[in-house]
mmCIF file of C-alpha atoms in Angstrom:
data_model
loop_
_atom_site.group_PDB
_atom_site.id
_atom_site.type_symbol
_atom_site.label_atom_id
_atom_site.label_comp_id
_atom_site.label_asym_id
_atom_site.label_seq_id
_atom_site.Cartn_x
_atom_site.Cartn_y
_atom_site.Cartn_z
ATOM 1 C CA MET A 1 0.385 21.640 -17.198
ATOM 2 C CA ALA A 2 -3.584 21.954 -17.790
ATOM 3 C CA ALA A 3 -3.738 18.488 -18.246
ATOM 4 C CA ALA A 4 -2.152 18.494 -13.930
ATOM 5 C CA PHE A 5 -3.781 21.405 -12.783
ATOM 6 C CA ILE A 6 -7.288 19.665 -13.861
ATOM 7 C CA ASN A 7 -6.453 16.282 -12.110
ATOM 8 C CA GLU A 8 -5.636 18.580 -8.895
ATOM 9 C CA ILE A 9 -8.750 20.089 -9.206
ATOM 10 C CA ILE A 10 -10.635 16.570 -8.831
ATOM 11 C CA HIS A 11 -8.186 15.668 -6.303
ATOM 12 C CA VAL A 12 -8.989 19.311 -4.329
ATOM 13 C CA TYR A 13 -12.748 18.674 -5.016
ATOM 14 C CA ARG A 14 -13.129 15.010 -4.309
ATOM 15 C CA PHE A 15 -12.467 16.672 -0.369
ATOM 16 C CA THR A 16 -15.752 18.758 -0.507
ATOM 17 C CA ILE A 17 -19.231 18.046 0.415
ATOM 18 C CA PHE A 18 -20.294 18.565 -2.633
ATOM 19 C CA SER A 19 -18.323 14.987 -3.978
ATOM 20 C CA PRO A 20 -19.889 11.516 -2.145
ATOM 21 C CA VAL A 21 -18.064 10.336 0.706
ATOM 22 C CA GLN A 22 -16.069 7.212 0.728
ATOM 23 C CA ALA A 23 -15.906 5.933 4.376
ATOM 24 C CA LEU A 24 -19.490 5.021 5.014
ATOM 25 C CA ARG A 25 -20.812 6.162 8.588
ATOM 26 C CA SER A 26 -21.435 3.546 11.265
ATOM 27 C CA ARG A 27 -25.771 3.311 11.009
ATOM 28 C CA ILE A 28 -25.098 1.360 14.248
ATOM 29 C CA LYS A 29 -27.812 2.570 16.981
ATOM 30 C CA ALA A 30 -25.696 1.377 19.666
ATOM 31 C CA PRO A 31 -21.994 0.329 18.770
ATOM 32 C CA GLN A 32 -20.328 -2.508 20.766
ATOM 33 C CA ASN A 33 -16.862 -2.152 19.242
ATOM 34 C CA SER A 34 -16.510 2.098 18.833
ATOM 35 C CA PHE A 35 -13.260 3.464 20.026
ATOM 36 C CA SER A 36 -11.960 6.916 19.464
ATOM 37 C CA ILE A 37 -8.669 8.060 18.045
ATOM 38 C CA MET A 38 -7.212 11.183 18.960
ATOM 39 C CA ILE A 39 -3.925 11.875 16.848
ATOM 40 C CA SER A 40 -1.992 15.375 16.608
ATOM 41 C CA ASN A 41 1.334 17.036 16.615
ATOM 42 C CA VAL A 42 2.348 18.941 20.121
ATOM 43 C CA ARG A 43 5.067 20.727 18.432
ATOM 44 C CA MET A 44 8.731 19.684 20.522
ATOM 45 C CA SER A 45 9.608 23.673 20.883
ATOM 46 C CA ASN A 46 5.721 24.314 22.368
ATOM 47 C CA THR A 47 5.601 24.423 26.029
ATOM 48 C CA ARG A 48 2.135 24.584 27.277
ATOM 49 C CA TYR A 49 1.927 20.536 28.594
ATOM 50 C CA ASP A 50 -0.953 22.111 30.735
ATOM 51 C CA LYS A 51 -3.148 23.305 27.565
ATOM 52 C CA TYR A 52 -2.399 19.959 25.906
ATOM 53 C CA LEU A 53 -3.832 18.015 28.623
ATOM 54 C CA LYS A 54 -7.022 20.123 28.822
ATOM 55 C CA VAL A 55 -8.284 18.908 25.833
ATOM 56 C CA VAL A 56 -7.077 15.668 26.482
ATOM 57 C CA ARG A 57 -8.997 15.146 29.376
ATOM 58 C CA GLU A 58 -12.199 16.583 27.628
ATOM 59 C CA THR A 59 -11.813 14.874 24.683
ATOM 60 C CA ASP A 60 -11.168 11.526 26.471
ATOM 61 C CA PRO A 61 -9.749 9.775 23.378
ATOM 62 C CA ASP A 62 -9.428 5.540 23.827
ATOM 63 C CA ILE A 63 -6.826 5.912 21.554
ATOM 64 C CA LEU A 64 -3.802 8.618 21.973
ATOM 65 C CA LEU A 65 -1.228 9.541 19.443
ATOM 66 C CA ILE A 66 1.450 12.395 19.777
ATOM 67 C CA ASN A 67 3.825 12.839 17.219
ATOM 68 C CA GLU A 68 7.272 15.606 18.286
ATOM 69 C CA PRO A 69 7.447 14.573 22.294
ATOM 70 C CA GLY A 70 10.820 15.437 23.252
ATOM 71 C CA HIS A 71 11.823 13.864 26.656
ATOM 72 C CA LYS A 72 10.736 17.530 28.223
ATOM 73 C CA TRP A 73 7.510 16.776 27.146
ATOM 74 C CA ALA A 74 7.036 13.004 27.409
ATOM 75 C CA GLN A 75 8.138 13.935 31.559
ATOM 76 C CA GLU A 76 5.301 16.680 31.794
ATOM 77 C CA ILE A 77 2.178 14.549 30.188
ATOM 78 C CA ALA A 78 3.880 11.329 31.998
ATOM 79 C CA VAL A 79 0.096 11.648 34.333
ATOM 80 C CA LEU A 80 -1.468 10.124 31.462
ATOM 81 C CA ASP A 81 -0.297 7.120 32.410
ATOM 82 C CA ASN A 82 -2.904 6.823 35.061
ATOM 83 C CA THR A 83 -5.599 7.252 32.115
ATOM 84 C CA TYR A 84 -3.990 4.860 29.780
ATOM 85 C CA PRO A 85 -2.566 1.581 31.062
ATOM 86 C CA TYR A 86 -0.722 0.330 27.940
ATOM 87 C CA SER A 87 1.661 2.351 25.684
ATOM 88 C CA VAL A 88 4.568 2.231 23.458
ATOM 89 C CA LYS A 89 7.250 5.326 23.889
ATOM 90 C CA CYS A 90 9.909 7.086 21.759
ATOM 91 C CA PRO A 91 10.770 10.659 23.491
ATOM 92 C CA LEU A 92 13.287 12.325 21.142
ATOM 93 C CA ASP A 93 14.395 15.324 21.356
ATOM 94 C CA ASN A 94 14.886 15.969 17.421
ATOM 95 C CA THR A 95 11.430 16.674 16.162
ATOM 96 C CA TYR A 96 10.478 12.593 15.532
ATOM 97 C CA GLY A 97 9.740 11.881 18.865
ATOM 98 C CA MET A 98 6.518 9.339 19.176
ATOM 99 C CA ILE A 99 4.293 7.982 21.915
ATOM 100 C CA PHE A 100 1.030 6.445 21.812
ATOM 101 C CA TYR A 101 -1.030 5.607 24.603
ATOM 102 C CA SER A 102 -4.027 3.179 24.886
ATOM 103 C CA LYS A 103 -6.776 2.077 27.350
ATOM 104 C CA PHE A 104 -7.109 -1.239 25.105
ATOM 105 C CA LYS A 105 -4.748 -3.935 25.367
ATOM 106 C CA ILE A 106 -1.197 -3.739 23.187
ATOM 107 C CA ILE A 107 -1.070 -7.322 21.984
ATOM 108 C CA LYS A 108 1.732 -6.904 20.382
ATOM 109 C CA LYS A 109 3.637 -3.839 20.194
ATOM 110 C CA GLU A 110 7.181 -3.089 17.993
ATOM 111 C CA ILE A 111 9.364 0.568 17.601
ATOM 112 C CA ARG A 112 11.295 0.091 14.440
ATOM 113 C CA PHE A 113 13.350 3.087 12.261
ATOM 114 C CA LEU A 114 11.892 1.916 8.677
ATOM 115 C CA ILE A 115 13.657 4.149 6.741
ATOM 116 C CA GLU A 116 15.851 6.811 8.484
ATOM 117 C CA GLU A 117 17.913 6.839 11.871
ATOM 118 C CA GLY A 118 16.381 8.253 14.448
ATOM 119 C CA ILE A 119 12.824 8.551 12.292
ATOM 120 C CA PRO A 120 10.767 5.568 14.753
ATOM 121 C CA SER A 121 7.725 4.622 13.571
ATOM 122 C CA PHE A 122 5.013 2.234 15.419
ATOM 123 C CA TYR A 123 3.259 -0.382 14.723
ATOM 124 C CA SER A 124 1.236 -2.309 17.272
ATOM 125 C CA LEU A 125 -1.288 -5.517 17.544
ATOM 126 C CA ILE A 126 -4.798 -3.896 19.590
ATOM 127 C CA GLU A 127 -7.539 -5.777 21.203
ATOM 128 C CA LEU A 128 -11.030 -4.210 21.766
ATOM 129 C CA PRO A 129 -12.875 -4.851 24.849
ATOM 130 C CA SER A 130 -14.997 -7.607 22.437
ATOM 131 C CA GLY A 131 -11.217 -9.400 21.621
ATOM 132 C CA LYS A 132 -11.356 -7.437 18.438
ATOM 133 C CA ARG A 133 -8.275 -6.816 17.392
ATOM 134 C CA PHE A 134 -7.100 -4.657 14.706
ATOM 135 C CA ASP A 135 -3.375 -3.731 13.676
ATOM 136 C CA PHE A 136 -2.489 0.326 14.355
ATOM 137 C CA PHE A 137 0.438 2.168 12.590
ATOM 138 C CA THR A 138 1.492 5.219 13.672
ATOM 139 C CA VAL A 139 4.422 7.506 10.823
ATOM 140 C CA HIS A 140 5.511 10.547 11.021
ATOM 141 C CA PRO A 141 8.086 10.881 7.628
ATOM 142 C CA GLN A 142 10.576 14.074 6.984
ATOM 143 C CA PRO A 143 8.814 16.624 5.683
ATOM 144 C CA PRO A 144 10.071 17.408 1.911
ATOM 145 C CA HIS A 145 13.055 20.082 2.319
ATOM 146 C CA LEU A 146 15.373 22.542 0.347
ATOM 147 C CA ASN A 147 18.276 20.022 -0.645
ATOM 148 C CA LYS A 148 16.631 16.654 0.259
ATOM 149 C CA ASN A 149 13.878 14.697 -2.031
ATOM 150 C CA THR A 150 10.835 13.597 -1.072
ATOM 151 C CA ASP A 151 12.019 10.036 -1.722
ATOM 152 C CA THR A 152 12.096 8.812 1.986
ATOM 153 C CA ARG A 153 9.732 9.786 3.048
ATOM 154 C CA GLU A 154 7.452 8.045 -0.023
ATOM 155 C CA ALA A 155 8.711 4.869 0.580
ATOM 156 C CA GLU A 156 8.409 4.922 4.125
ATOM 157 C CA LEU A 157 4.085 5.764 3.768
ATOM 158 C CA LEU A 158 4.415 2.608 0.763
ATOM 159 C CA LEU A 159 6.517 -0.060 2.865
ATOM 160 C CA VAL A 160 3.758 0.562 5.958
ATOM 161 C CA ALA A 161 0.903 0.804 3.159
ATOM 162 C CA LYS A 162 2.176 -2.903 2.204
ATOM 163 C CA GLU A 163 2.064 -3.488 5.505
ATOM 164 C CA ALA A 164 -1.203 -2.947 5.858
ATOM 165 C CA LYS A 165 -2.864 -4.427 2.760
ATOM 166 C CA GLU A 166 -0.821 -7.829 3.801
ATOM 167 C CA SER A 167 -1.847 -8.153 7.310
ATOM 168 C CA PRO A 168 -4.735 -10.666 8.095
ATOM 169 C CA TYR A 169 -6.602 -8.320 10.960
ATOM 170 C CA ALA A 170 -8.105 -4.791 9.976
ATOM 171 C CA SER A 171 -5.803 -2.237 9.641
ATOM 172 C CA ILE A 172 -5.401 1.963 10.605
ATOM 173 C CA VAL A 173 -2.900 3.499 9.849
ATOM 174 C CA ALA A 174 -1.980 7.941 11.107
ATOM 175 C CA GLY A 175 0.189 10.104 12.159
ATOM 176 C CA ASP A 176 2.374 13.325 10.554
ATOM 177 C CA LEU A 177 2.364 12.616 6.790
ATOM 178 C CA ASN A 178 3.921 15.782 5.972
ATOM 179 C CA ASP A 179 2.194 15.618 2.755
ATOM 180 C CA VAL A 180 -1.983 16.580 2.156
ATOM 181 C CA ALA A 181 -5.089 14.529 1.322
ATOM 182 C CA TRP A 182 -4.459 14.594 -2.302
ATOM 183 C CA SER A 183 -1.431 14.818 -3.332
ATOM 184 C CA TYR A 184 -0.166 11.680 -5.803
ATOM 185 C CA THR A 185 2.478 10.173 -2.497
ATOM 186 C CA THR A 186 -0.719 9.476 -0.528
ATOM 187 C CA ASN A 187 -3.273 8.926 -2.651
ATOM 188 C CA LEU A 188 -1.073 6.464 -3.999
ATOM 189 C CA PHE A 189 -0.646 5.436 -0.420
ATOM 190 C CA LYS A 190 -4.465 4.761 -0.397
ATOM 191 C CA LYS A 191 -4.487 3.010 -3.770
ATOM 192 C CA ILE A 192 -1.554 -0.107 -2.042
ATOM 193 C CA SER A 193 -3.094 0.115 1.160
ATOM 194 C CA GLY A 194 -6.547 -0.274 0.932
ATOM 195 C CA LEU A 195 -7.348 1.678 3.159
ATOM 196 C CA LEU A 196 -9.989 4.493 3.427
ATOM 197 C CA ASP A 197 -10.199 8.417 3.805
ATOM 198 C CA PRO A 198 -12.823 9.765 5.849
ATOM 199 C CA ARG A 199 -12.002 12.993 4.783
ATOM 200 C CA ILE A 200 -13.606 12.625 0.928
ATOM 201 C CA GLY A 201 -17.181 13.956 0.630
ATOM 202 C CA ARG A 202 -16.567 15.484 4.190
ATOM 203 C CA GLY A 203 -14.363 18.385 4.048
ATOM 204 C CA PHE A 204 -10.613 18.714 4.782
ATOM 205 C CA TYR A 205 -10.311 19.615 8.498
ATOM 206 C CA ASN A 206 -6.829 21.264 7.686
ATOM 207 C CA THR A 207 -4.449 20.359 10.700
ATOM 208 C CA TYR A 208 -1.825 23.228 9.431
ATOM 209 C CA ASN A 209 -0.664 25.556 10.625
ATOM 210 C CA ALA A 210 -2.974 26.359 13.513
ATOM 211 C CA LEU A 211 -0.562 29.806 13.928
ATOM 212 C CA VAL A 212 -1.893 31.173 10.365
ATOM 213 C CA PRO A 213 -5.769 31.321 10.278
ATOM 214 C CA PHE A 214 -4.993 31.755 6.171
ATOM 215 C CA PHE A 215 -2.815 29.583 5.091
ATOM 216 C CA ARG A 216 -3.881 25.578 5.980
ATOM 217 C CA TYR A 217 -4.148 21.928 4.729
ATOM 218 C CA SER A 218 -4.763 18.908 6.319
ATOM 219 C CA LEU A 219 -1.426 16.630 6.960
ATOM 220 C CA ASP A 220 -2.558 14.754 10.051
ATOM 221 C CA HIS A 221 -4.489 11.297 8.903
ATOM 222 C CA ILE A 222 -6.306 8.796 10.113
ATOM 223 C CA PHE A 223 -6.688 5.723 7.374
ATOM 224 C CA TYR A 224 -8.414 2.430 8.112
ATOM 225 C CA ASP A 225 -9.907 -0.527 6.485
ATOM 226 C CA PRO A 226 -13.230 -0.825 5.412
ATOM 227 C CA ALA A 227 -13.713 -3.210 7.936
ATOM 228 C CA PHE A 228 -14.478 0.130 9.940
ATOM 229 C CA ARG A 229 -17.506 1.924 9.785
ATOM 230 C CA ILE A 230 -17.209 5.975 11.069
ATOM 231 C CA ILE A 231 -18.982 7.672 13.553
ATOM 232 C CA ARG A 232 -17.857 10.582 14.589
ATOM 233 C CA LEU A 233 -14.750 13.359 13.064
ATOM 234 C CA ARG A 234 -13.349 16.615 14.172
ATOM 235 C CA ARG A 235 -11.295 18.607 14.341
ATOM 236 C CA LEU A 236 -9.959 19.709 17.905
ATOM 237 C CA PRO A 237 -8.901 23.668 19.550
ATOM 238 C CA LYS A 238 -5.777 24.573 19.261
ATOM 239 C CA PHE A 239 -3.405 24.394 22.244
ATOM 240 C CA GLY A 240 0.112 26.042 21.296
ATOM 241 C CA SER A 241 1.307 23.488 18.610
ATOM 242 C CA ASP A 242 1.436 24.677 14.392
ATOM 243 C CA HIS A 243 -1.249 21.512 14.079
ATOM 244 C CA PHE A 244 -4.768 21.041 15.674
ATOM 245 C CA PRO A 245 -5.105 17.547 17.167
ATOM 246 C CA ILE A 246 -7.554 15.696 15.017
ATOM 247 C CA LEU A 247 -10.573 13.006 16.679
ATOM 248 C CA ILE A 248 -12.098 10.102 15.124
ATOM 249 C CA ARG A 249 -14.772 7.554 16.310
ATOM 250 C CA LEU A 250 -15.027 4.033 14.066
ATOM 251 C CA ASN A 251 -16.714 0.848 15.026
ATOM 252 C CA TYR A 252 -15.232 -2.236 14.065
ATOM 253 C CA GLU A 253 -18.264 -3.895 11.550
ATOM 254 C CA PRO A 254 -16.451 -6.608 8.931
ATOM 255 C CA LEU A 255 -19.670 -7.549 8.279
ATOM 256 C CA GLU A 256 -20.451 -4.133 6.289
ATOM 257 C CA ALA A 257 -17.408 -4.246 4.886
ATOM 258 C CA ASP A 258 -18.250 -5.197 1.394
ATOM 259 C CA GLU A 259 -20.035 -1.798 0.988
ATOM 260 C CA HIS A 260 -17.380 0.427 0.201
ATOM 261 C CA GLU A 261 -16.098 1.442 -2.429
ATOM 262 C CA VAL A 262 -11.918 0.540 -1.303
ATOM 263 C CA PRO A 263 -9.048 2.619 -3.800
ATOM 264 C CA VAL A 264 -7.053 -0.505 -5.754
ATOM 265 C CA ALA A 265 -3.445 0.066 -7.103
ATOM 266 C CA ASP A 266 -3.374 -1.130 -10.504
ATOM 267 C CA ALA A 267 -0.171 -3.146 -12.002
ATOM 268 C CA ASP A 268 1.480 -0.092 -12.862
ATOM 269 C CA GLU A 269 1.162 1.408 -9.764
ATOM 270 C CA GLU A 270 1.499 -1.911 -7.616
ATOM 271 C CA ALA A 271 5.482 -0.955 -10.318
ATOM 272 C CA GLU A 272 6.259 2.221 -8.956
ATOM 273 C CA ALA A 273 5.305 1.697 -5.225
ATOM 274 C CA GLN A 274 7.514 -1.123 -5.168
ATOM 275 C CA GLU A 275 10.114 0.700 -7.427
ATOM 276 C CA MET A 276 10.499 3.645 -4.726
ATOM 277 C CA ILE A 277 10.720 1.491 -1.838
ATOM 278 C CA ASP A 278 13.705 -0.216 -3.490
ATOM 279 C CA ASN A 279 15.440 2.739 -4.550
ATOM 280 C CA VAL A 280 15.349 3.348 -1.469
ATOM 281 C CA LEU A 281 16.369 0.827 0.717
ATOM 282 C CA GLU A 282 18.990 0.131 -2.308
ATOM 283 C CA GLU A 283 21.061 3.175 -1.294
#
């Protein structure tokens, strides 16, 4: 028990400003392959569409991921089609809808239901104006429930982790993971995928619960390949949802990728991840 508690404290400590950063900052003064991503769980029952659109207009992200939009949300924010020529849309009235907008060309897009019906995830291949391409995976697995274990959530995340690792393109995974950044599953995801966590060494950037000031933690995440360098990371103002939006600006710098210390899974962790996936797929 004591050992587990100490281990948890160590994992949490890594998300303080006293710990070394994992994701290195770009040193380029005029980055040519930079772009911004905004992610937000809008909360399907939230009707402050105007406040959300105000945050989007003021932030003006290049890529916009929306978790939990129902059909009403899709209708009320359709004006974004005028700003974002590319999109992937799967609004659902079960709190697992997803919409993705991009100013950049989407070369390939897929709406997948990897583990459970009614819970989509997206895969997109995005092309920057320079012609450079990267994978963008978006997820929103089920949260833990009193009468339901977390097996399906873990399996979905680990499936995406393997896809990101095996892709010939640099990958970004973003969304509401319904899990904190320092959990065992999230750490295993990062080791299997080899993706970086920009929060490490910078702060918690808690996104939930926006409605309860003294009870907040990080559920909304952006993980990315070492080929990217961070320029900026910040939490955005609340807009009526129980989640804060979060914004990150990255620059594609593949020649500098080796300077990062990349999380790596050992043989036991690889086997454990595969077993967790197989157990769910075989049910």
